[in-house]
Amino acid sequence: MSYDIAADIQRLKKEKNAVVLAHYYEDGDIQDVADYVGDSFYLAKMGQQVKEQVIVLAGVVFMAESVKILNPSKTVLVPDMEASCSLVKGAPYEKYLAWRRQHPDGVAVTYINSSTEVKSISDVIITSSNAQQIIESIPKDRKVLFGPDQHLGRWLSKKLNRPFELWQGACEVHVLFNAKRLYELIQEHPDAVVIAHPECDDSVLQYASVIGSTSRLLEEVEKNPAKKFIVATETGIFHQMQKKRPDVTLIQAPVMDAGCSCNDCPYMKMNSMQKIKHALETFKPEITLNEELRIKAQTSLDRMMSITSGKPVEWPKAFTL
Ligand code: 13P
Ligand code: SF4
C-alpha cells in the first residue's frame, strides 16, 4: 500500500488542534487537505475566526503574518519561511517610509501583499476583492497613496476615476502575460471568456471581460454558462475551477516565452505536503512578530475589517512619523 501523506496531515491536525488555510495558488493536493481555501482576504478573515490554536497558512509569508497580526494568541505556522512575494521584496520599509513622508497629507492604501513593517506605516490595507469598497470610503478630498502593486493601482484608479500616487511595484508572475499573444489566442478561440487578475498589465487587462480577485475569477467560471475560459492568473486556481466546472475548457493566458512554467508563482510553489506535515509535527517555521510593530500594523488591517463589515472608521489627518 502506498504512503498516504494526506491521511497523516489529517491525523496531525486533530492531534495538534490545528487547522490548515490554503490559498488558491497552492498545488491541488494542498488545497484538498486544507480546511479552508480562498483568496487573501478570505484567509485573513478565517485566520481571525478559527477556534483551533494552531494555524498552518499554506500560502506566502505576508498572508501568515496578516493572520498573526490579527490573531496574535494563535500559533501561526508557514510551510516555508522563504515563500515571499515580489511585491513585498519591491517595497522595502525605508523606501516606503521616505515615499510616505513625501506625501504626509495622503491616505496610504496598501495592498495586503506587503511586509508587516510597511503595513505598520499604512492607513488601510486592501485586497483585490475589497479595494473598491475601501477606497470609496475615503473622503474624496484626500489624496490616495497606493502601493505596492502599480497594475492593481492603475486599474482601480481608472475604474474609480480618482488619481492615485502610485508605488511602482509589480507581481513577477502576472506581468509575464503577453498582450500580443493573448490577442492571437482570442482569435483562435472567439467563444472563450477572458478573465484576468488585476495584477496583470493594462495591455492584457484590456482584453478581459472580467477582472477581479482569485475568488471573483473562480465565481465567474462557476456561474458563467460559457464552456471555455482564457485565464490570466496563476495556474493553481485551475484546480478549484475544474472542480466546480468539470465541463469547461480552461486555457492558460500566454506568456512571451511559450513552454515555460513561469505562471507558477515560485513562492506559492515552495510549499509542499511534506513541509505542511513537518510544520504540524515540529510547530516550525513559526511566525513571530515584535509586539510594538504588530500593534501598529494591526491598525491598518483593522480598518480593512471594519470597512468591509460596514463600520465607520476615522482617517488620520496627516502622517507624522
Ligand atoms: P487574491 O487576493 O486575489 O487571492 O490575490 C493574491 C495574490 O497574491 C495574487 O497574486
Ligand atoms: Fe506575490 Fe505574484 Fe506570487 Fe501573488 S502571484 S504571491 S503577487 S509573486
Coordinates of C-alpha atoms and ligand atoms in Angstrom, one line a residue:
M1 CA 0.0 0.0 0.0
S2 CA 1.4 3.4 -0.9
Y3 CA 2.1 6.0 1.8
D4 CA -0.8 8.4 2.3
I5 CA 0.6 11.8 3.5
A6 CA -2.8 13.5 3.3
A7 CA -4.1 11.0 5.9
D8 CA -1.1 11.8 8.1
I9 CA -1.8 15.5 7.9
Q10 CA -5.4 15.0 8.8
R11 CA -4.4 12.9 11.8
L12 CA -1.8 15.6 12.9
K13 CA -4.4 18.4 12.6
K14 CA -6.7 16.6 15.1
E15 CA -3.8 15.7 17.5
K16 CA -2.4 19.2 17.5
N17 CA -5.7 21.2 17.5
A18 CA -4.6 22.7 14.1
V19 CA -6.3 24.0 11.0
V20 CA -4.8 24.4 7.5
L21 CA -5.7 27.5 5.5
A22 CA -4.6 27.4 1.8
H23 CA -4.5 29.9 -1.0
Y24 CA -5.9 29.1 -4.4
Y25 CA -2.4 29.2 -5.9
E26 CA -1.2 26.2 -4.0
D27 CA -1.0 22.8 -5.6
G28 CA -4.2 20.7 -5.7
D29 CA -3.1 18.2 -3.1
I30 CA -2.5 21.1 -0.6
Q31 CA -5.9 22.7 -1.4
D32 CA -7.6 19.3 -0.9
V33 CA -6.0 18.7 2.6
A34 CA -6.9 22.3 3.7
D35 CA -9.9 23.1 5.9
Y36 CA -10.4 26.5 4.2
V37 CA -9.3 27.5 0.7
G38 CA -9.6 31.1 -0.6
D39 CA -8.3 34.4 -1.7
S40 CA -6.1 36.6 0.5
F41 CA -9.0 38.5 2.2
Y42 CA -10.8 35.2 3.0
L43 CA -7.7 33.7 4.5
A44 CA -7.1 36.8 6.7
K45 CA -10.8 36.7 7.9
M46 CA -10.7 32.9 8.6
G47 CA -7.4 33.3 10.4
Q48 CA -9.2 35.7 12.7
Q49 CA -12.2 33.4 13.3
V50 CA -11.0 29.9 13.6
K51 CA -11.2 28.2 17.0
E52 CA -8.2 25.9 16.7
Q53 CA -5.0 27.0 18.5
V54 CA -2.6 26.3 15.6
I55 CA -3.0 27.7 12.1
V56 CA -0.9 26.5 9.2
L57 CA -1.0 29.1 6.4
A58 CA -0.3 27.3 3.2
G59 CA 0.4 30.4 1.1
V60 CA 3.0 33.1 1.3
V61 CA 4.5 34.7 4.4
F62 CA 2.7 38.0 4.2
M63 CA -0.6 36.0 4.4
A64 CA 0.6 34.2 7.5
E65 CA 1.8 37.5 9.0
S66 CA -1.6 39.1 8.4
V67 CA -3.2 36.2 10.4
K68 CA -0.7 36.7 13.2
I69 CA -1.2 40.5 13.3
L70 CA -5.0 40.0 13.6
N71 CA -4.9 37.0 15.9
P72 CA -1.7 37.1 18.0
S73 CA -2.6 34.5 20.5
K74 CA -2.6 31.7 17.9
T75 CA 0.5 29.7 16.8
V76 CA 0.8 30.6 13.2
L77 CA 3.0 28.4 11.0
V78 CA 4.1 28.6 7.4
P79 CA 5.4 25.6 5.5
D80 CA 8.3 27.6 4.1
M81 CA 9.6 30.9 5.6
E82 CA 11.3 31.7 2.2
A83 CA 7.9 31.9 0.5
S84 CA 7.9 35.7 -0.1
C85 CA 6.3 37.8 -2.9
S86 CA 7.9 40.1 -5.5
L87 CA 5.6 42.9 -4.2
V88 CA 6.9 42.5 -0.7
K89 CA 10.5 42.5 -1.9
G90 CA 9.9 45.5 -4.1
A91 CA 8.7 47.7 -1.2
P92 CA 11.4 47.9 1.4
Y93 CA 10.4 49.7 4.6
E94 CA 12.9 52.6 4.5
K95 CA 12.0 53.5 0.9
Y96 CA 8.3 53.2 1.6
L97 CA 8.7 55.4 4.7
A98 CA 10.5 58.0 2.6
W99 CA 7.7 57.9 0.0
R100 CA 5.1 58.4 2.7
R101 CA 7.0 61.3 4.1
Q102 CA 6.9 63.0 0.7
H103 CA 3.1 63.0 0.8
P104 CA 2.2 63.5 4.5
D105 CA -1.3 64.6 3.7
G106 CA -2.1 61.4 1.7
V107 CA -4.1 58.3 2.9
A108 CA -1.8 55.3 2.5
V109 CA -3.8 52.5 0.9
T110 CA -1.6 49.4 0.9
Y111 CA -2.1 46.0 -0.8
I112 CA -2.1 43.1 1.7
N113 CA 0.9 41.9 -0.4
S114 CA 3.3 43.9 1.8
S115 CA 5.6 43.4 4.8
T116 CA 4.4 43.9 8.4
E117 CA 6.8 46.9 8.5
V118 CA 5.1 48.5 5.5
K119 CA 1.6 47.7 7.0
S120 CA 2.7 49.5 10.2
I121 CA 3.1 52.8 8.3
S122 CA -0.1 52.4 6.2
D123 CA -3.5 53.7 6.9
V124 CA -5.5 50.9 5.5
I125 CA -4.9 47.5 3.9
I126 CA -6.9 46.3 0.8
T127 CA -7.0 43.1 -1.2
S128 CA -8.3 42.9 -4.8
S129 CA -11.7 41.6 -3.5
N130 CA -12.4 44.6 -1.3
A131 CA -10.3 47.5 -2.7
Q132 CA -13.2 49.3 -4.4
Q133 CA -15.4 49.4 -1.3
I134 CA -12.4 50.6 0.9
I135 CA -11.2 53.4 -1.5
E136 CA -14.8 54.6 -1.9
S137 CA -15.0 55.1 1.8
I138 CA -12.0 57.6 1.8
P139 CA -13.2 61.2 1.6
K140 CA -12.9 62.5 -2.0
D141 CA -10.8 65.5 -1.0
R142 CA -8.0 63.2 0.4
K143 CA -5.0 62.2 -1.8
V144 CA -4.6 58.5 -2.1
L145 CA -1.1 56.9 -2.0
F146 CA -1.4 53.4 -3.4
G147 CA 1.2 50.6 -3.3
P148 CA 3.0 48.4 -3.8
D149 CA 1.2 47.0 -6.9
Q150 CA 1.2 49.6 -9.7
H151 CA -1.1 47.5 -12.0
L152 CA -3.8 46.9 -9.4
G153 CA -3.5 50.6 -8.5
R154 CA -3.7 51.8 -12.1
W155 CA -6.8 49.6 -12.8
L156 CA -8.5 50.9 -9.6
S157 CA -7.7 54.5 -10.3
K158 CA -9.3 54.3 -13.8
K159 CA -12.3 52.3 -12.5
L160 CA -12.9 54.8 -9.7
N161 CA -12.0 57.8 -11.7
R162 CA -9.7 59.0 -9.0
P163 CA -6.0 59.9 -9.3
F164 CA -3.5 58.0 -7.1
E165 CA 0.1 58.4 -6.2
L166 CA 1.4 55.0 -7.3
W167 CA 4.3 52.9 -5.9
Q168 CA 6.0 51.2 -8.9
G169 CA 5.9 47.6 -7.7
A170 CA 4.7 44.6 -9.7
C171 CA 3.9 40.9 -9.4
E172 CA 6.7 39.0 -11.2
V173 CA 4.2 36.3 -12.3
H174 CA 1.2 38.4 -13.6
V175 CA 3.4 40.8 -15.5
L176 CA 4.6 38.0 -17.8
F177 CA 1.2 37.5 -19.5
N178 CA 1.7 38.8 -23.1
A179 CA -0.9 41.0 -24.8
K180 CA 0.1 40.3 -28.4
R181 CA 0.0 36.5 -27.8
L182 CA -3.3 36.8 -25.9
Y183 CA -4.8 38.7 -28.8
E184 CA -3.8 35.9 -31.2
L185 CA -5.2 33.3 -28.8
I186 CA -8.5 35.1 -28.6
Q187 CA -8.7 35.0 -32.5
E188 CA -8.2 31.2 -32.3
H189 CA -10.9 30.9 -29.5
P190 CA -13.5 33.6 -30.2
D191 CA -16.0 31.6 -28.0
A192 CA -13.8 31.9 -24.9
V193 CA -14.4 34.3 -22.0
V194 CA -11.2 36.1 -21.0
I195 CA -10.8 36.6 -17.2
A196 CA -7.8 38.2 -15.5
H197 CA -6.4 39.2 -12.2
P198 CA -5.8 43.0 -11.8
E199 CA -2.1 42.4 -11.1
C200 CA -1.8 42.0 -14.9
D201 CA -0.5 44.8 -17.1
D202 CA -3.1 47.2 -18.7
S203 CA -2.3 45.8 -22.2
V204 CA -3.5 42.4 -21.0
L205 CA -6.5 43.7 -18.9
Q206 CA -7.9 45.5 -22.0
Y207 CA -8.9 42.1 -23.4
A208 CA -10.6 40.7 -20.2
S209 CA -14.3 40.8 -19.8
V210 CA -14.0 40.0 -16.1
I211 CA -11.2 41.4 -13.9
G212 CA -11.0 40.5 -10.3
S213 CA -9.5 38.7 -7.3
T214 CA -8.9 35.0 -7.4
S215 CA -12.3 34.4 -5.7
R216 CA -14.1 36.6 -8.3
L217 CA -12.5 34.7 -11.2
L218 CA -13.5 31.4 -9.7
E219 CA -17.0 32.7 -9.2
E220 CA -17.1 33.7 -12.9
V221 CA -16.1 30.2 -14.0
E222 CA -18.7 28.7 -11.7
K223 CA -21.6 30.9 -12.8
N224 CA -21.0 31.9 -16.4
P225 CA -22.6 29.3 -18.7
A226 CA -19.8 29.6 -21.3
K227 CA -17.8 26.5 -22.0
K228 CA -14.4 28.0 -22.5
F229 CA -12.3 30.4 -20.5
I230 CA -8.9 32.0 -21.1
V231 CA -7.5 32.6 -17.6
A232 CA -4.8 35.2 -16.8
T233 CA -3.7 34.3 -13.3
E234 CA -1.6 31.8 -11.5
T235 CA -2.1 28.2 -12.5
G236 CA -3.0 26.8 -9.0
I237 CA -6.6 28.2 -9.3
F238 CA -7.3 25.8 -12.2
H239 CA -7.8 23.1 -9.5
Q240 CA -10.9 24.7 -8.0
M241 CA -12.2 26.0 -11.3
Q242 CA -12.1 22.5 -12.8
K243 CA -13.6 21.0 -9.6
K244 CA -16.5 23.5 -9.8
R245 CA -16.9 23.2 -13.6
P246 CA -15.6 19.8 -14.9
D247 CA -17.4 20.5 -18.2
V248 CA -15.4 23.6 -19.2
T249 CA -12.1 24.1 -21.1
L250 CA -9.7 26.3 -19.3
I251 CA -6.9 27.8 -21.3
Q252 CA -3.9 29.5 -19.6
A253 CA -3.3 33.0 -20.9
P254 CA 0.0 33.0 -22.8
V255 CA 3.3 34.4 -21.8
M256 CA 6.0 35.6 -24.2
D257 CA 8.2 32.6 -23.7
A258 CA 5.9 29.7 -24.8
G259 CA 6.5 26.5 -22.9
C260 CA 7.9 27.9 -19.7
S261 CA 6.1 27.4 -16.4
C262 CA 6.6 31.0 -15.4
N263 CA 2.9 31.5 -14.4
D264 CA 3.5 29.3 -11.4
C265 CA 4.3 31.6 -8.5
P266 CA 7.7 30.4 -7.4
Y267 CA 6.9 31.4 -3.8
M268 CA 3.5 29.7 -3.5
K269 CA 5.0 26.7 -5.1
M270 CA 7.7 26.4 -2.4
N271 CA 5.1 24.8 -0.2
S272 CA 4.5 21.0 -0.2
M273 CA 2.6 18.4 1.6
Q274 CA 5.9 17.2 3.2
K275 CA 6.5 20.7 4.6
I276 CA 3.0 21.0 5.9
K277 CA 3.4 17.8 7.7
H278 CA 6.8 18.9 9.1
A279 CA 5.2 22.2 10.3
L280 CA 2.5 20.3 12.2
E281 CA 5.0 17.9 13.7
T282 CA 7.5 20.5 14.9
F283 CA 5.5 23.8 15.1
K284 CA 8.2 25.3 12.9
P285 CA 8.6 27.6 11.0
E286 CA 6.5 29.8 13.2
I287 CA 5.6 33.5 12.6
T288 CA 6.8 35.7 15.4
L289 CA 6.4 39.5 15.4
N290 CA 7.7 42.3 17.5
E291 CA 4.6 43.3 19.6
E292 CA 5.0 47.1 19.1
L293 CA 5.3 46.6 15.3
R294 CA 2.4 44.2 15.3
I295 CA 0.1 46.6 17.1
K296 CA 1.0 49.4 14.6
A297 CA 0.3 47.1 11.6
Q298 CA -3.0 45.9 13.2
T299 CA -4.4 49.4 12.9
S300 CA -4.4 49.3 9.1
L301 CA -5.7 45.7 8.9
D302 CA -8.4 46.6 11.5
R303 CA -9.6 49.5 9.2
M304 CA -9.9 47.0 6.3
M305 CA -12.0 44.6 8.5
S306 CA -14.2 47.5 9.8
I307 CA -15.0 49.0 6.4
T308 CA -15.8 45.6 4.9
S309 CA -18.2 44.9 7.7
G310 CA -19.9 48.2 7.3
K311 CA -18.5 50.0 10.3
P312 CA -17.3 53.7 10.1
V313 CA -13.6 54.5 10.5
E314 CA -11.6 57.6 11.2
W315 CA -8.8 58.7 8.9
P316 CA -5.6 60.3 10.3
K317 CA -5.3 63.8 9.1
A318 CA -1.6 63.6 8.4
F319 CA 1.4 61.2 8.6
T320 CA 3.7 62.3 11.3
L321 CA 6.5 59.7 11.6
Ligands
13P1 P1 -6.1 37.4 -4.2 O1 -6.3 38.2 -3.1 O2 -6.9 37.7 -5.4 O3 -6.2 35.9 -3.8 O4 -4.6 37.6 -4.7 C1 -3.4 37.3 -4.0 C2 -2.2 37.3 -4.8 O5 -1.1 37.2 -4.3 C3 -2.4 37.4 -6.3 O6 -1.2 37.3 -6.9
SF4_2 FE1 3.2 37.7 -5.0 FE2 2.7 37.5 -7.5 FE3 3.1 35.3 -6.1 FE4 0.9 36.7 -5.8 S1 1.5 35.5 -7.6 S2 2.2 35.9 -4.1 S3 1.6 38.8 -6.1 S4 4.6 36.9 -6.6

